[in-house]
């Protein structure tokens, strides 16, 4: 996401060589979702470059490859998983959580498969699971079943909150595209571990995005007071102002939890001039 076209020359300096883009993003936000790893396992050399561009406390939440989660559905995946884990090894502690996003067809009846998969994972990483089957949000037995399996593995449940997005009809091409692609599920705001991860989707209108995240300001501030260390990802359908909004969210939480450290200052977009 640090190469997002809408940010170039406006939020991030442009042009930038590939090995500098993440460094500039990391001055805006201190965490990033690794969506591209879903489509292909990166070369180890590429991952080493990511590590070189970020501080040790920068957080990557990396999505497991789709061959593991969607094509083989967590079964017979040793080779693909091993290759992925080897590729991301240069990140060290920056690999804050490995993100197991499961397809909407992954139902409560599949939870035993997830349990077996989690038991076989190396304990050197933390894991966070995102489910999209409606039963996990409406059926109390399914919720308890999944929470129990995750608790046994000390794994987190990632909520993807789209309630603010679906609160009104789409008004832009980006919103219309997201309208048919994003899951429409109830909001969940229960943390299972001391490092919860939240994904939030607002609207292209910043005011509506800010209005929709007030619930999460309360929740995240509460988690911090409890001693948890949450990671919050703020999205909009076009993501044009996502880094700005993420910093605004951080500021709103920091106004309630003064011990929360400030974010770094963004790097200059253009070189300094004499005039």
Tab-separated table of C-alpha atoms in Angstrom:
chain	number	residue	atom	x	y	z
A	1	UNK	CA	0.000	0.000	0.000
A	2	UNK	CA	2.953	2.339	0.436
A	3	UNK	CA	3.084	2.739	-3.351
A	4	UNK	CA	-0.543	3.899	-3.604
A	5	UNK	CA	-0.732	6.240	-6.593
A	6	UNK	CA	-3.030	8.765	-4.893
A	7	UNK	CA	-0.381	9.493	-2.235
A	8	UNK	CA	2.541	10.126	-4.572
A	9	UNK	CA	3.584	13.741	-4.679
A	10	UNK	CA	0.866	14.689	-2.191
A	11	UNK	CA	1.576	12.689	0.972
A	12	UNK	CA	4.767	10.913	-0.078
A	13	UNK	CA	7.663	12.324	-2.067
A	14	UNK	CA	7.569	11.516	-5.784
A	15	UNK	CA	9.361	10.071	-7.588
A	16	UNK	CA	10.936	7.699	-5.110
A	17	UNK	CA	12.928	4.540	-5.842
A	18	UNK	CA	11.188	1.360	-4.727
A	19	UNK	CA	13.614	0.871	-1.833
A	20	UNK	CA	12.638	4.247	-0.316
A	21	UNK	CA	8.817	4.193	-0.558
A	22	UNK	CA	8.154	2.215	2.580
A	23	UNK	CA	10.519	4.422	4.577
A	24	UNK	CA	8.388	7.454	3.689
A	25	UNK	CA	5.144	5.636	4.493
A	26	UNK	CA	6.575	4.590	7.874
A	27	UNK	CA	6.898	8.261	8.806
A	28	UNK	CA	3.112	8.574	8.441
A	29	UNK	CA	1.990	5.327	10.083
A	30	UNK	CA	3.742	2.769	12.251
A	31	UNK	CA	1.958	-0.314	10.894
A	32	UNK	CA	0.923	-1.666	7.514
A	33	UNK	CA	-1.308	-4.443	6.218
A	34	UNK	CA	0.514	-6.916	4.005
A	35	UNK	CA	-2.183	-7.582	1.418
A	36	UNK	CA	0.173	-8.364	-1.461
A	37	UNK	CA	1.474	-11.463	0.309
A	38	UNK	CA	-1.983	-12.988	-0.248
A	39	UNK	CA	-1.349	-13.081	-3.986
A	40	UNK	CA	2.317	-14.087	-4.027
A	41	UNK	CA	5.041	-14.837	-1.516
A	42	UNK	CA	7.642	-12.062	-1.840
A	43	UNK	CA	11.294	-12.745	-2.483
A	44	UNK	CA	13.374	-12.875	0.685
A	45	UNK	CA	15.556	-10.073	-0.696
A	46	UNK	CA	12.459	-7.881	-1.079
A	47	UNK	CA	11.451	-8.545	2.506
A	48	UNK	CA	14.961	-7.705	3.674
A	49	UNK	CA	14.515	-4.312	2.001
A	50	UNK	CA	11.294	-3.801	3.981
A	51	UNK	CA	13.202	-4.464	7.189
A	52	UNK	CA	15.945	-2.015	6.210
A	53	UNK	CA	13.384	0.745	5.656
A	54	UNK	CA	11.611	0.410	9.006
A	55	UNK	CA	12.415	0.551	12.699
A	56	UNK	CA	12.276	-2.683	14.733
A	57	UNK	CA	8.995	-1.601	16.372
A	58	UNK	CA	7.216	-1.030	13.029
A	59	UNK	CA	4.341	-3.522	12.663
A	60	UNK	CA	3.626	-5.648	9.600
A	61	UNK	CA	0.381	-7.623	9.693
A	62	UNK	CA	1.029	-10.012	6.814
A	63	UNK	CA	-1.705	-11.980	5.104
A	64	UNK	CA	-0.992	-15.671	4.510
A	65	UNK	CA	-0.949	-16.676	0.830
A	66	UNK	CA	-4.301	-17.581	-0.714
A	67	UNK	CA	-2.987	-21.009	-1.674
A	68	UNK	CA	-2.901	-21.723	2.071
A	69	UNK	CA	-6.188	-20.146	3.147
A	70	UNK	CA	-8.481	-20.194	0.117
A	71	UNK	CA	-7.250	-22.783	-2.365
A	72	UNK	CA	-6.183	-25.544	0.036
A	73	UNK	CA	-8.211	-24.270	2.999
A	74	UNK	CA	-5.455	-24.895	5.572
A	75	UNK	CA	-4.877	-28.508	4.516
A	76	UNK	CA	-1.714	-29.977	2.940
A	77	UNK	CA	0.024	-26.598	3.004
A	78	UNK	CA	3.412	-27.390	4.557
A	79	UNK	CA	5.440	-26.472	1.474
A	80	UNK	CA	3.603	-23.208	0.716
A	81	UNK	CA	3.551	-22.160	4.357
A	82	UNK	CA	7.210	-23.044	4.867
A	83	UNK	CA	8.220	-20.966	1.866
A	84	UNK	CA	6.243	-18.007	3.170
A	85	UNK	CA	7.704	-18.209	6.667
A	86	UNK	CA	11.224	-18.416	5.261
A	87	UNK	CA	10.619	-15.388	3.018
A	88	UNK	CA	9.428	-13.124	5.854
A	89	UNK	CA	12.155	-14.153	8.309
A	90	UNK	CA	14.235	-10.964	7.661
A	91	UNK	CA	11.478	-8.878	9.240
A	92	UNK	CA	12.210	-10.310	12.663
A	93	UNK	CA	9.997	-8.627	15.299
A	94	UNK	CA	8.424	-6.373	12.676
A	95	UNK	CA	6.242	-9.335	11.615
A	96	UNK	CA	3.807	-8.420	14.358
A	97	UNK	CA	1.073	-10.867	13.363
A	98	UNK	CA	0.407	-13.312	10.571
A	99	UNK	CA	-3.069	-12.666	9.221
A	100	UNK	CA	-5.159	-15.729	8.404
A	101	UNK	CA	-8.021	-14.338	6.325
A	102	UNK	CA	-10.510	-17.127	5.614
A	103	UNK	CA	-13.068	-17.181	2.783
A	104	UNK	CA	-16.742	-16.524	3.401
A	105	UNK	CA	-17.442	-20.203	2.791
A	106	UNK	CA	-15.266	-21.208	5.758
A	107	UNK	CA	-18.047	-22.167	8.175
A	108	UNK	CA	-18.313	-23.277	11.820
A	109	UNK	CA	-18.076	-26.879	10.616
A	110	UNK	CA	-14.551	-26.044	9.371
A	111	UNK	CA	-13.298	-24.816	12.752
A	112	UNK	CA	-11.678	-28.187	13.610
A	113	UNK	CA	-9.523	-27.739	10.487
A	114	UNK	CA	-8.490	-24.311	11.735
A	115	UNK	CA	-7.690	-25.776	15.163
A	116	UNK	CA	-5.398	-28.407	13.643
A	117	UNK	CA	-3.714	-25.786	11.488
A	118	UNK	CA	-3.078	-23.430	14.413
A	119	UNK	CA	-1.629	-26.238	16.541
A	120	UNK	CA	0.994	-26.954	13.873
A	121	UNK	CA	2.152	-23.357	13.449
A	122	UNK	CA	5.515	-22.296	14.916
A	123	UNK	CA	5.248	-20.416	18.183
A	124	UNK	CA	7.772	-17.844	16.995
A	125	UNK	CA	4.941	-15.827	15.429
A	126	UNK	CA	1.648	-14.387	16.604
A	127	UNK	CA	-1.484	-15.194	14.596
A	128	UNK	CA	-4.715	-13.336	13.909
A	129	UNK	CA	-7.734	-14.815	12.129
A	130	UNK	CA	-10.370	-13.025	10.057
A	131	UNK	CA	-13.597	-14.908	9.312
A	132	UNK	CA	-16.450	-13.814	7.068
A	133	UNK	CA	-19.107	-16.517	7.401
A	134	UNK	CA	-22.282	-14.911	8.855
A	135	UNK	CA	-22.721	-17.665	11.456
A	136	UNK	CA	-19.621	-16.462	13.321
A	137	UNK	CA	-21.427	-13.200	14.018
A	138	UNK	CA	-24.972	-14.427	14.656
A	139	UNK	CA	-24.756	-17.925	16.187
A	140	UNK	CA	-23.660	-17.927	19.838
A	141	UNK	CA	-22.433	-21.529	19.637
A	142	UNK	CA	-20.305	-20.765	16.561
A	143	UNK	CA	-18.854	-17.706	18.278
A	144	UNK	CA	-17.932	-19.696	21.394
A	145	UNK	CA	-16.429	-22.474	19.282
A	146	UNK	CA	-14.180	-20.115	17.332
A	147	UNK	CA	-13.204	-18.082	20.393
A	148	UNK	CA	-12.212	-21.278	22.187
A	149	UNK	CA	-9.986	-22.459	19.350
A	150	UNK	CA	-8.349	-19.041	19.059
A	151	UNK	CA	-7.827	-18.776	22.811
A	152	UNK	CA	-6.132	-22.189	22.882
A	153	UNK	CA	-3.659	-20.931	20.266
A	154	UNK	CA	-3.311	-17.444	21.805
A	155	UNK	CA	-4.526	-16.125	18.454
A	156	UNK	CA	-6.575	-12.983	17.858
A	157	UNK	CA	-9.858	-12.544	15.998
A	158	UNK	CA	-9.582	-9.633	13.519
A	159	UNK	CA	-12.826	-7.701	13.063
A	160	UNK	CA	-13.352	-5.980	9.717
A	161	UNK	CA	-15.842	-3.245	10.566
A	162	UNK	CA	-17.801	-2.141	7.488
A	163	UNK	CA	-20.900	-0.923	9.349
A	164	UNK	CA	-20.143	2.776	8.733
A	165	UNK	CA	-19.548	2.090	5.055
A	166	UNK	CA	-22.841	0.264	4.578
A	167	UNK	CA	-24.822	2.838	6.573
A	168	UNK	CA	-25.609	4.774	3.377
A	169	UNK	CA	-25.765	4.177	-0.363
A	170	UNK	CA	-22.506	4.585	-2.343
A	171	UNK	CA	-21.811	7.994	-3.881
A	172	UNK	CA	-18.608	7.424	-5.894
A	173	UNK	CA	-17.134	4.851	-8.249
A	174	UNK	CA	-14.778	3.633	-5.514
A	175	UNK	CA	-17.679	3.239	-3.088
A	176	UNK	CA	-19.792	1.418	-5.679
A	177	UNK	CA	-16.916	-0.994	-6.294
A	178	UNK	CA	-16.461	-1.617	-2.564
A	179	UNK	CA	-20.224	-2.024	-2.156
A	180	UNK	CA	-20.190	-5.274	-4.104
A	181	UNK	CA	-16.837	-6.567	-2.825
A	182	UNK	CA	-16.673	-5.899	0.911
A	183	UNK	CA	-18.358	-8.134	3.503
A	184	UNK	CA	-21.474	-6.791	5.226
A	185	UNK	CA	-21.327	-8.232	8.746
A	186	UNK	CA	-22.140	-7.097	12.290
A	187	UNK	CA	-19.452	-5.191	14.138
A	188	UNK	CA	-17.380	-7.133	16.661
A	189	UNK	CA	-15.204	-5.404	19.246
A	190	UNK	CA	-13.986	-8.115	21.630
A	191	UNK	CA	-10.240	-8.593	22.148
A	192	UNK	CA	-8.959	-12.108	22.846
A	193	UNK	CA	-5.284	-11.218	23.362
A	194	UNK	CA	-3.174	-8.302	24.537
A	195	UNK	CA	-2.494	-7.248	20.907
A	196	UNK	CA	-5.842	-6.887	19.116
A	197	UNK	CA	-5.982	-5.923	15.442
A	198	UNK	CA	-8.896	-3.971	13.915
A	199	UNK	CA	-9.672	-3.206	10.289
A	200	UNK	CA	-12.103	-0.332	9.730
A	201	UNK	CA	-13.671	0.807	6.449
A	202	UNK	CA	-15.129	4.298	6.322
A	203	UNK	CA	-16.438	6.374	3.422
A	204	UNK	CA	-14.759	8.604	0.861
A	205	UNK	CA	-16.282	11.515	2.788
A	206	UNK	CA	-13.844	12.101	5.699
A	207	UNK	CA	-16.584	13.476	7.969
A	208	UNK	CA	-18.582	10.256	7.643
A	209	UNK	CA	-15.447	8.189	8.222
A	210	UNK	CA	-14.690	10.087	11.427
A	211	UNK	CA	-18.292	9.813	12.592
A	212	UNK	CA	-18.249	6.067	12.019
A	213	UNK	CA	-15.071	5.405	13.987
A	214	UNK	CA	-16.173	6.997	17.276
A	215	UNK	CA	-17.060	3.543	18.604
A	216	UNK	CA	-13.472	2.460	17.975
A	217	UNK	CA	-11.991	5.515	19.663
A	218	UNK	CA	-13.783	4.398	22.824
A	219	UNK	CA	-12.792	0.753	22.424
A	220	UNK	CA	-9.137	1.365	21.551
A	221	UNK	CA	-8.718	3.866	24.390
A	222	UNK	CA	-10.186	1.266	26.755
A	223	UNK	CA	-7.831	-1.420	25.487
A	224	UNK	CA	-4.847	0.856	26.027
A	225	UNK	CA	-5.948	1.587	29.592
A	226	UNK	CA	-6.147	-2.177	30.163
A	227	UNK	CA	-2.512	-2.508	29.086
A	228	UNK	CA	-3.232	-3.940	25.624
A	229	UNK	CA	-1.337	-2.839	22.512
A	230	UNK	CA	-3.852	-2.596	19.660
A	231	UNK	CA	-3.177	-2.052	15.966
A	232	UNK	CA	-5.842	-0.095	14.066
A	233	UNK	CA	-6.047	0.075	10.276
A	234	UNK	CA	-8.195	2.830	8.747
A	235	UNK	CA	-9.426	2.423	5.177
A	236	UNK	CA	-11.733	4.260	2.813
A	237	UNK	CA	-12.935	2.943	-0.545
A	238	UNK	CA	-10.387	5.018	-2.485
A	239	UNK	CA	-7.812	5.183	0.371
A	240	UNK	CA	-6.749	8.597	-0.959
A	241	UNK	CA	-6.545	10.130	2.521
A	242	UNK	CA	-6.081	6.958	4.577
A	243	UNK	CA	-2.726	7.963	6.163
A	244	UNK	CA	-4.121	11.375	7.152
A	245	UNK	CA	-7.212	9.756	8.639
A	246	UNK	CA	-5.145	7.143	10.465
A	247	UNK	CA	-3.153	9.909	12.127
A	248	UNK	CA	-6.363	11.730	13.034
A	249	UNK	CA	-7.707	8.562	14.642
A	250	UNK	CA	-4.463	8.229	16.607
A	251	UNK	CA	-4.776	11.848	17.752
A	252	UNK	CA	-8.338	11.278	18.945
A	253	UNK	CA	-7.281	8.256	20.987
A	254	UNK	CA	-4.230	10.089	22.323
A	255	UNK	CA	-6.466	12.904	23.558
A	256	UNK	CA	-8.034	10.305	25.873
A	257	UNK	CA	-4.899	8.298	26.705
A	258	UNK	CA	-2.108	10.803	27.225
A	259	UNK	CA	0.538	8.099	27.698
A	260	UNK	CA	0.142	7.065	24.047
A	261	UNK	CA	3.229	8.144	22.133
A	262	UNK	CA	2.935	10.594	19.272
A	263	UNK	CA	3.406	9.394	15.714
A	264	UNK	CA	6.568	10.423	13.832
A	265	UNK	CA	6.615	13.540	11.681
A	266	UNK	CA	6.071	12.778	7.969
A	267	UNK	CA	9.052	13.287	5.713
A	268	UNK	CA	8.938	16.300	3.363
A	269	UNK	CA	7.074	15.692	0.127
A	270	UNK	CA	9.254	18.119	-1.824
A	271	UNK	CA	12.837	19.269	-1.301
A	272	UNK	CA	13.287	22.400	0.783
A	273	UNK	CA	13.825	25.574	-1.240
A	274	UNK	CA	15.243	29.006	-0.471
A	275	UNK	CA	12.017	30.791	-1.369
